[in-house]
Amino acid sequence: ILRKIWTVMVAISVLLLAACSLEPPEWAKSTKEMDIEDITIGLSVSTLNNPFFVSLKDGVVAAAEKNGMKTIVVDAQDDSATQVSGIEDLIQQGADILLINPTDSAAISTAVEYANSVGIPVITLDRSSDSGDIVTLVASDNEAGGQMAAEYIIELLGENAVVAELEGTPGASATRERGAGFHSVANEKLQIVSKQTADFDRTQGLNVMENMIQGNGNIQAVFAHNDEMALGALEAINSAGKDLIVIGFDGTEDALASIRNGQLTATVAQQPVLMGEMAVQAAIDYIEGKDVEEVLAAPLKLVTQDNINQE
């Protein structure tokens, strides 16, 4: 009996060692052995129902085309399972490098680790992956942007102003970072009476803001983690006959138009097209064997009703 147990244990050990030494499949080419014109970029976007991410996609596609590269785009529709499935499809369709804008930084880890296992490099955009190896993260300094929003509220209303916060999708690194930056200032100098997720969505921003107004009639200002939620909140505020400071984040065309019309107070403007271009350039640099920094920061600017015409 002991000899049989020993034989089984040895067999299991051999199987485990074999599994640990599995090579990537033959079709998993090394991008560093390929010409740029032969590269296919697989782009997974968290949602194409948000103008910011449409601009991000446009930046990637245009930069890839300019360099003779092909792009395959999949839309995760703000669903983590859909995104993981879409990335698997991109790999099966022959993507040589993946550009991923995660819906959820934790949930995307599985897909990143799978890409690692088959030798496909990954670059993340706007949001990070909690685990797995990536070439670089192309993003704005989200914490700095959150700080800018809190400081502008203080500039307009003074310290101890009563504020509400509309948070982005739970689990997204941008949600964590924008919130952390905002709270690094607001916790000491502002009164945050309400904060709730609205999942980066305009309709949810409207609904959540309606509830916030009903529960806290003394709110003076709102910081939303993106422009879509800010614009939804603004609809609720206008319907309630209120006049509140509302600051968004992204710098979408709709937000900038609202600022020009004297509605939205401000937005922490990102440059999504530039971010897309930077991601493609990072891919090219990696393929050509150049060093790529772990984080590539795209510049931010606080756009307000006072400075928007100076653009």
mmCIF file of C-alpha atoms in Angstrom:
data_model
loop_
_atom_site.group_PDB
_atom_site.id
_atom_site.type_symbol
_atom_site.label_atom_id
_atom_site.label_comp_id
_atom_site.label_asym_id
_atom_site.label_seq_id
_atom_site.Cartn_x
_atom_site.Cartn_y
_atom_site.Cartn_z
ATOM 1 C CA ILE A 1 0.000 0.000 0.000
ATOM 2 C CA LEU A 2 2.768 2.411 0.911
ATOM 3 C CA ARG A 3 4.474 1.671 -2.416
ATOM 4 C CA LYS A 4 1.231 2.464 -4.285
ATOM 5 C CA ILE A 5 0.803 5.746 -2.390
ATOM 6 C CA TRP A 6 4.402 6.672 -3.179
ATOM 7 C CA THR A 7 3.871 5.862 -6.872
ATOM 8 C CA VAL A 8 0.762 8.081 -6.999
ATOM 9 C CA MET A 9 2.580 10.959 -5.253
ATOM 10 C CA VAL A 10 5.474 10.750 -7.712
ATOM 11 C CA ALA A 11 3.042 10.741 -10.643
ATOM 12 C CA ILE A 12 1.257 13.812 -9.283
ATOM 13 C CA SER A 13 4.598 15.581 -8.772
ATOM 14 C CA VAL A 14 5.598 14.890 -12.368
ATOM 15 C CA LEU A 15 2.289 16.257 -13.633
ATOM 16 C CA LEU A 16 2.669 19.418 -11.539
ATOM 17 C CA LEU A 17 6.205 19.990 -12.768
ATOM 18 C CA ALA A 18 5.053 19.525 -16.346
ATOM 19 C CA ALA A 19 2.202 21.989 -15.847
ATOM 20 C CA CYS A 20 4.552 24.569 -14.377
ATOM 21 C CA SER A 21 6.854 24.332 -17.389
ATOM 22 C CA LEU A 22 4.196 24.629 -20.092
ATOM 23 C CA GLU A 23 5.356 26.845 -22.923
ATOM 24 C CA PRO A 24 3.070 29.410 -24.575
ATOM 25 C CA PRO A 25 1.246 28.017 -27.624
ATOM 26 C CA GLU A 26 3.109 28.069 -30.919
ATOM 27 C CA TRP A 27 0.928 30.867 -32.272
ATOM 28 C CA ALA A 28 1.978 33.187 -29.430
ATOM 29 C CA LYS A 29 4.595 35.122 -31.396
ATOM 30 C CA SER A 30 7.166 37.391 -29.786
ATOM 31 C CA THR A 31 6.242 40.954 -30.775
ATOM 32 C CA LYS A 32 9.903 41.891 -30.586
ATOM 33 C CA GLU A 33 10.544 39.700 -33.630
ATOM 34 C CA MET A 34 7.881 41.462 -35.739
ATOM 35 C CA ASP A 35 7.792 44.541 -37.958
ATOM 36 C CA ILE A 36 5.546 47.371 -36.727
ATOM 37 C CA GLU A 37 3.394 47.120 -39.883
ATOM 38 C CA ASP A 38 2.633 43.478 -39.082
ATOM 39 C CA ILE A 39 1.380 44.190 -35.556
ATOM 40 C CA THR A 40 -2.294 43.870 -34.675
ATOM 41 C CA ILE A 41 -3.421 45.818 -31.599
ATOM 42 C CA GLY A 42 -6.294 44.384 -29.586
ATOM 43 C CA LEU A 43 -8.123 47.208 -27.799
ATOM 44 C CA SER A 44 -10.616 46.462 -25.026
ATOM 45 C CA VAL A 45 -12.606 49.496 -23.896
ATOM 46 C CA SER A 46 -14.679 49.520 -20.702
ATOM 47 C CA THR A 47 -17.638 51.137 -22.487
ATOM 48 C CA LEU A 48 -18.258 52.913 -25.771
ATOM 49 C CA ASN A 49 -21.384 54.447 -24.254
ATOM 50 C CA ASN A 50 -19.212 57.176 -22.707
ATOM 51 C CA PRO A 51 -17.806 59.958 -24.931
ATOM 52 C CA PHE A 52 -14.498 59.946 -23.035
ATOM 53 C CA PHE A 53 -13.768 56.347 -23.923
ATOM 54 C CA VAL A 54 -14.907 56.867 -27.510
ATOM 55 C CA SER A 55 -12.237 59.586 -27.762
ATOM 56 C CA LEU A 56 -9.709 57.244 -26.153
ATOM 57 C CA LYS A 57 -10.543 54.593 -28.761
ATOM 58 C CA ASP A 58 -10.316 57.151 -31.577
ATOM 59 C CA GLY A 59 -6.842 58.169 -30.391
ATOM 60 C CA VAL A 60 -5.643 54.556 -30.441
ATOM 61 C CA VAL A 61 -7.148 53.728 -33.832
ATOM 62 C CA ALA A 62 -5.815 56.890 -35.509
ATOM 63 C CA ALA A 63 -2.292 56.459 -34.098
ATOM 64 C CA ALA A 64 -2.226 52.779 -35.053
ATOM 65 C CA GLU A 65 -3.390 53.543 -38.608
ATOM 66 C CA LYS A 66 -0.757 56.269 -38.919
ATOM 67 C CA ASN A 67 1.911 53.681 -38.096
ATOM 68 C CA GLY A 68 0.483 51.025 -40.425
ATOM 69 C CA MET A 69 -0.852 48.862 -37.585
ATOM 70 C CA LYS A 70 -4.214 47.100 -37.489
ATOM 71 C CA THR A 71 -6.621 47.559 -34.562
ATOM 72 C CA ILE A 72 -9.408 45.252 -33.367
ATOM 73 C CA VAL A 73 -11.754 46.926 -30.863
ATOM 74 C CA VAL A 74 -14.098 45.243 -28.381
ATOM 75 C CA ASP A 75 -16.598 46.986 -26.092
ATOM 76 C CA ALA A 76 -16.957 45.566 -22.561
ATOM 77 C CA GLN A 77 -20.244 47.451 -22.058
ATOM 78 C CA ASP A 78 -19.204 48.177 -18.454
ATOM 79 C CA ASP A 79 -19.312 44.469 -17.574
ATOM 80 C CA SER A 80 -16.220 42.696 -16.219
ATOM 81 C CA ALA A 81 -17.211 39.239 -17.457
ATOM 82 C CA THR A 82 -17.898 40.629 -20.940
ATOM 83 C CA GLN A 83 -14.506 42.310 -20.895
ATOM 84 C CA VAL A 84 -12.614 39.143 -19.962
ATOM 85 C CA SER A 85 -14.465 37.228 -22.686
ATOM 86 C CA GLY A 86 -13.737 39.982 -25.199
ATOM 87 C CA ILE A 87 -10.017 39.893 -24.403
ATOM 88 C CA GLU A 88 -9.967 36.133 -24.942
ATOM 89 C CA ASP A 89 -11.600 36.777 -28.335
ATOM 90 C CA LEU A 90 -8.941 39.382 -29.183
ATOM 91 C CA ILE A 91 -6.217 36.846 -28.439
ATOM 92 C CA GLN A 92 -7.945 34.207 -30.567
ATOM 93 C CA GLN A 93 -8.227 36.750 -33.415
ATOM 94 C CA GLY A 94 -4.455 37.163 -33.374
ATOM 95 C CA ALA A 95 -3.859 40.335 -31.360
ATOM 96 C CA ASP A 96 -0.098 40.759 -30.917
ATOM 97 C CA ILE A 97 -0.362 43.331 -28.120
ATOM 98 C CA LEU A 98 -3.304 44.248 -25.880
ATOM 99 C CA LEU A 99 -4.382 47.750 -24.896
ATOM 100 C CA ILE A 100 -6.910 47.422 -22.077
ATOM 101 C CA ASN A 101 -9.066 50.074 -20.444
ATOM 102 C CA PRO A 102 -10.351 48.022 -17.478
ATOM 103 C CA THR A 103 -13.927 48.129 -16.262
ATOM 104 C CA ASP A 104 -12.693 46.867 -12.884
ATOM 105 C CA SER A 105 -9.031 46.812 -11.875
ATOM 106 C CA ALA A 106 -9.361 43.635 -9.809
ATOM 107 C CA ALA A 107 -11.580 41.684 -12.198
ATOM 108 C CA ILE A 108 -9.315 42.382 -15.178
ATOM 109 C CA SER A 109 -6.361 40.696 -13.456
ATOM 110 C CA THR A 110 -7.398 37.243 -14.722
ATOM 111 C CA ALA A 111 -7.288 38.402 -18.341
ATOM 112 C CA VAL A 112 -3.948 40.163 -17.869
ATOM 113 C CA GLU A 113 -2.432 37.056 -16.287
ATOM 114 C CA TYR A 114 -3.771 34.910 -19.147
ATOM 115 C CA ALA A 115 -2.190 37.259 -21.699
ATOM 116 C CA ASN A 116 1.075 37.037 -19.722
ATOM 117 C CA SER A 117 0.925 33.238 -19.855
ATOM 118 C CA VAL A 118 0.721 33.196 -23.653
ATOM 119 C CA GLY A 119 3.361 35.862 -24.147
ATOM 120 C CA ILE A 120 1.155 38.765 -25.221
ATOM 121 C CA PRO A 121 2.225 42.167 -23.814
ATOM 122 C CA VAL A 122 -0.419 44.318 -22.085
ATOM 123 C CA ILE A 123 -0.722 48.089 -21.760
ATOM 124 C CA THR A 124 -3.503 49.522 -19.583
ATOM 125 C CA LEU A 125 -5.219 52.858 -20.165
ATOM 126 C CA ASP A 126 -6.840 55.194 -17.626
ATOM 127 C CA ARG A 127 -7.191 52.402 -15.040
ATOM 128 C CA SER A 128 -4.674 49.860 -13.799
ATOM 129 C CA SER A 129 -4.768 46.105 -13.254
ATOM 130 C CA ASP A 130 -4.418 44.964 -9.653
ATOM 131 C CA SER A 131 -2.209 42.022 -10.653
ATOM 132 C CA GLY A 132 -0.449 40.577 -13.665
ATOM 133 C CA ASP A 133 2.443 42.151 -15.573
ATOM 134 C CA ILE A 134 1.869 45.189 -17.749
ATOM 135 C CA VAL A 135 4.262 47.135 -19.948
ATOM 136 C CA THR A 136 2.926 50.464 -18.700
ATOM 137 C CA LEU A 137 -0.165 52.293 -17.446
ATOM 138 C CA VAL A 138 -1.139 55.343 -19.509
ATOM 139 C CA ALA A 139 -3.250 57.564 -17.285
ATOM 140 C CA SER A 140 -3.746 61.002 -15.860
ATOM 141 C CA ASP A 141 -2.654 61.677 -12.286
ATOM 142 C CA ASN A 142 -6.084 60.918 -10.865
ATOM 143 C CA GLU A 143 -5.151 61.765 -7.286
ATOM 144 C CA ALA A 144 -3.862 65.182 -8.337
ATOM 145 C CA GLY A 145 -7.124 65.743 -10.228
ATOM 146 C CA GLY A 146 -9.198 64.922 -7.142
ATOM 147 C CA GLN A 147 -7.132 67.398 -5.144
ATOM 148 C CA MET A 148 -7.684 70.072 -7.807
ATOM 149 C CA ALA A 149 -11.454 69.624 -7.507
ATOM 150 C CA ALA A 150 -11.449 69.966 -3.709
ATOM 151 C CA GLU A 151 -9.174 73.003 -3.825
ATOM 152 C CA TYR A 152 -11.406 74.716 -6.390
ATOM 153 C CA ILE A 153 -14.473 74.192 -4.212
ATOM 154 C CA ILE A 154 -12.572 75.818 -1.332
ATOM 155 C CA GLU A 155 -11.518 78.673 -3.615
ATOM 156 C CA LEU A 156 -15.157 79.319 -4.564
ATOM 157 C CA LEU A 157 -16.944 78.652 -1.255
ATOM 158 C CA GLY A 158 -14.291 78.736 1.458
ATOM 159 C CA GLU A 159 -13.478 76.055 3.996
ATOM 160 C CA ASN A 160 -16.194 73.974 5.662
ATOM 161 C CA ALA A 161 -18.471 74.143 2.628
ATOM 162 C CA VAL A 162 -21.022 71.300 2.579
ATOM 163 C CA VAL A 163 -20.302 68.881 -0.272
ATOM 164 C CA ALA A 164 -21.521 65.635 -1.807
ATOM 165 C CA GLU A 165 -19.450 63.161 -3.817
ATOM 166 C CA LEU A 166 -20.583 60.984 -6.703
ATOM 167 C CA GLU A 167 -18.178 58.064 -6.867
ATOM 168 C CA GLY A 168 -17.245 56.024 -9.927
ATOM 169 C CA THR A 169 -17.529 52.270 -10.388
ATOM 170 C CA PRO A 170 -16.385 50.436 -7.241
ATOM 171 C CA GLY A 171 -13.172 48.555 -7.930
ATOM 172 C CA ALA A 172 -11.917 50.862 -10.695
ATOM 173 C CA SER A 173 -8.516 52.344 -9.900
ATOM 174 C CA ALA A 174 -9.694 55.738 -11.178
ATOM 175 C CA THR A 175 -12.486 55.684 -8.576
ATOM 176 C CA ARG A 176 -10.040 54.923 -5.776
ATOM 177 C CA GLU A 177 -7.474 57.468 -6.895
ATOM 178 C CA ARG A 178 -9.826 60.366 -7.638
ATOM 179 C CA GLY A 179 -11.573 59.754 -4.340
ATOM 180 C CA ALA A 180 -8.276 59.555 -2.441
ATOM 181 C CA GLY A 181 -7.054 62.811 -3.949
ATOM 182 C CA PHE A 182 -10.319 64.573 -3.189
ATOM 183 C CA HIS A 183 -10.433 63.310 0.400
ATOM 184 C CA SER A 184 -6.800 64.221 1.040
ATOM 185 C CA VAL A 185 -7.996 67.843 0.977
ATOM 186 C CA ALA A 186 -11.736 67.588 1.677
ATOM 187 C CA ASN A 187 -11.492 65.544 4.884
ATOM 188 C CA GLU A 188 -9.657 68.413 6.556
ATOM 189 C CA LYS A 189 -11.258 71.439 4.933
ATOM 190 C CA LEU A 190 -14.755 70.522 3.711
ATOM 191 C CA GLN A 191 -17.866 68.849 5.151
ATOM 192 C CA ILE A 192 -18.690 65.744 3.111
ATOM 193 C CA VAL A 193 -22.282 64.950 4.042
ATOM 194 C CA SER A 194 -23.012 62.334 1.378
ATOM 195 C CA LYS A 195 -21.065 60.083 -1.002
ATOM 196 C CA GLN A 196 -22.413 57.305 -3.178
ATOM 197 C CA THR A 197 -21.490 55.466 -6.352
ATOM 198 C CA ALA A 198 -23.242 56.302 -9.610
ATOM 199 C CA ASP A 199 -21.032 53.980 -11.701
ATOM 200 C CA PHE A 200 -19.681 56.710 -13.996
ATOM 201 C CA ASP A 201 -23.172 56.845 -15.583
ATOM 202 C CA ARG A 202 -25.235 59.968 -16.384
ATOM 203 C CA THR A 203 -28.648 58.484 -15.582
ATOM 204 C CA GLN A 204 -27.402 57.071 -12.299
ATOM 205 C CA GLY A 205 -25.806 60.421 -11.529
ATOM 206 C CA LEU A 206 -29.219 62.050 -11.922
ATOM 207 C CA ASN A 207 -30.987 59.489 -9.744
ATOM 208 C CA VAL A 208 -28.376 59.467 -6.989
ATOM 209 C CA MET A 209 -28.262 63.271 -6.920
ATOM 210 C CA GLU A 210 -32.041 63.467 -6.536
ATOM 211 C CA ASN A 211 -31.788 61.272 -3.445
ATOM 212 C CA MET A 212 -28.867 63.271 -2.080
ATOM 213 C CA ILE A 213 -30.788 66.549 -2.410
ATOM 214 C CA GLN A 214 -33.800 65.067 -0.635
ATOM 215 C CA GLY A 215 -31.639 63.787 2.191
ATOM 216 C CA ASN A 216 -29.317 66.790 2.510
ATOM 217 C CA GLY A 217 -30.953 70.077 1.592
ATOM 218 C CA ASN A 218 -27.891 72.081 2.657
ATOM 219 C CA ILE A 219 -25.461 70.705 0.027
ATOM 220 C CA GLN A 220 -23.479 73.533 -1.585
ATOM 221 C CA ALA A 221 -21.207 71.688 -3.983
ATOM 222 C CA VAL A 222 -20.813 68.334 -5.747
ATOM 223 C CA PHE A 223 -17.690 66.543 -6.941
ATOM 224 C CA ALA A 224 -18.381 63.792 -9.466
ATOM 225 C CA HIS A 225 -15.666 61.332 -10.460
ATOM 226 C CA ASN A 226 -16.522 61.856 -14.134
ATOM 227 C CA ASP A 227 -18.409 64.272 -16.370
ATOM 228 C CA GLU A 228 -21.258 61.907 -17.174
ATOM 229 C CA MET A 229 -22.247 61.713 -13.499
ATOM 230 C CA ALA A 230 -21.692 65.460 -13.107
ATOM 231 C CA LEU A 231 -24.046 66.229 -16.008
ATOM 232 C CA GLY A 232 -26.669 63.853 -14.607
ATOM 233 C CA ALA A 233 -26.337 65.507 -11.196
ATOM 234 C CA LEU A 234 -26.741 68.902 -12.831
ATOM 235 C CA GLU A 235 -30.074 67.812 -14.329
ATOM 236 C CA ALA A 236 -31.319 66.783 -10.889
ATOM 237 C CA ILE A 237 -30.071 70.031 -9.347
ATOM 238 C CA ASN A 238 -31.781 72.164 -12.010
ATOM 239 C CA SER A 239 -35.034 70.190 -11.634
ATOM 240 C CA ALA A 240 -34.935 70.837 -7.883
ATOM 241 C CA GLY A 241 -34.455 74.559 -8.459
ATOM 242 C CA LYS A 242 -31.072 74.540 -6.740
ATOM 243 C CA ASP A 243 -27.931 76.465 -7.645
ATOM 244 C CA LEU A 244 -24.924 74.342 -6.659
ATOM 245 C CA ILE A 245 -21.257 74.134 -7.585
ATOM 246 C CA VAL A 246 -20.753 71.004 -9.712
ATOM 247 C CA ILE A 247 -17.307 69.763 -10.722
ATOM 248 C CA GLY A 248 -16.766 66.802 -13.034
ATOM 249 C CA PHE A 249 -13.721 64.937 -14.303
ATOM 250 C CA ASP A 250 -12.627 64.090 -17.882
ATOM 251 C CA GLY A 251 -13.222 67.161 -20.028
ATOM 252 C CA THR A 252 -15.724 65.617 -22.470
ATOM 253 C CA GLU A 253 -17.292 67.738 -25.213
ATOM 254 C CA ASP A 254 -20.664 67.694 -23.427
ATOM 255 C CA ALA A 255 -19.049 68.916 -20.220
ATOM 256 C CA LEU A 256 -17.132 71.690 -21.966
ATOM 257 C CA ALA A 257 -20.322 72.820 -23.743
ATOM 258 C CA SER A 258 -22.131 72.891 -20.393
ATOM 259 C CA ILE A 259 -19.355 75.016 -18.883
ATOM 260 C CA ARG A 260 -19.549 77.439 -21.821
ATOM 261 C CA ASN A 261 -23.309 77.689 -21.266
ATOM 262 C CA GLY A 262 -22.781 78.651 -17.622
ATOM 263 C CA GLN A 263 -24.182 75.375 -16.263
ATOM 264 C CA LEU A 264 -21.411 72.986 -15.132
ATOM 265 C CA THR A 265 -18.955 74.831 -12.882
ATOM 266 C CA ALA A 266 -15.760 73.039 -13.906
ATOM 267 C CA THR A 267 -14.163 69.790 -15.017
ATOM 268 C CA VAL A 268 -10.760 68.281 -14.390
ATOM 269 C CA ALA A 269 -9.967 67.804 -18.057
ATOM 270 C CA GLN A 270 -8.067 64.795 -19.316
ATOM 271 C CA GLN A 271 -6.863 64.333 -22.883
ATOM 272 C CA PRO A 272 -8.248 60.955 -23.988
ATOM 273 C CA VAL A 273 -7.123 61.205 -27.615
ATOM 274 C CA LEU A 274 -3.596 61.978 -26.440
ATOM 275 C CA MET A 275 -3.776 59.054 -24.001
ATOM 276 C CA GLY A 276 -4.670 56.736 -26.879
ATOM 277 C CA GLU A 277 -1.783 58.078 -28.946
ATOM 278 C CA MET A 278 0.603 57.670 -26.004
ATOM 279 C CA ALA A 279 -0.485 54.043 -25.540
ATOM 280 C CA VAL A 280 0.226 53.215 -29.197
ATOM 281 C CA GLN A 281 3.623 54.921 -28.993
ATOM 282 C CA ALA A 282 4.392 52.932 -25.829
ATOM 283 C CA ALA A 283 3.498 49.756 -27.743
ATOM 284 C CA ILE A 284 5.834 50.724 -30.584
ATOM 285 C CA ASP A 285 8.656 51.555 -28.165
ATOM 286 C CA TYR A 286 8.218 48.210 -26.421
ATOM 287 C CA ILE A 287 8.219 46.284 -29.700
ATOM 288 C CA GLU A 288 11.380 48.115 -30.761
ATOM 289 C CA GLY A 289 13.086 47.146 -27.512
ATOM 290 C CA LYS A 290 13.159 50.613 -25.971
ATOM 291 C CA ASP A 291 12.666 51.255 -22.263
ATOM 292 C CA VAL A 292 9.089 52.196 -21.334
ATOM 293 C CA GLU A 293 8.299 53.844 -18.002
ATOM 294 C CA GLU A 294 5.928 51.979 -15.661
ATOM 295 C CA VAL A 295 3.467 54.888 -15.696
ATOM 296 C CA LEU A 296 3.013 57.430 -18.487
ATOM 297 C CA ALA A 297 1.155 60.477 -17.185
ATOM 298 C CA ALA A 298 -1.057 62.532 -19.486
ATOM 299 C CA PRO A 299 -1.425 66.177 -18.420
ATOM 300 C CA LEU A 300 -4.547 67.480 -16.626
ATOM 301 C CA LYS A 301 -6.122 70.930 -16.564
ATOM 302 C CA LEU A 302 -8.950 72.382 -14.481
ATOM 303 C CA VAL A 303 -11.336 73.952 -17.008
ATOM 304 C CA THR A 304 -13.709 76.510 -15.480
ATOM 305 C CA GLN A 305 -16.222 79.074 -16.648
ATOM 306 C CA ASP A 306 -13.503 81.724 -16.162
ATOM 307 C CA ASN A 307 -10.787 80.093 -18.255
ATOM 308 C CA ILE A 308 -12.623 78.039 -20.878
ATOM 309 C CA ASN A 309 -12.489 80.786 -23.502
ATOM 310 C CA GLN A 310 -8.713 80.933 -23.095
ATOM 311 C CA GLU A 311 -8.416 77.455 -24.627
#
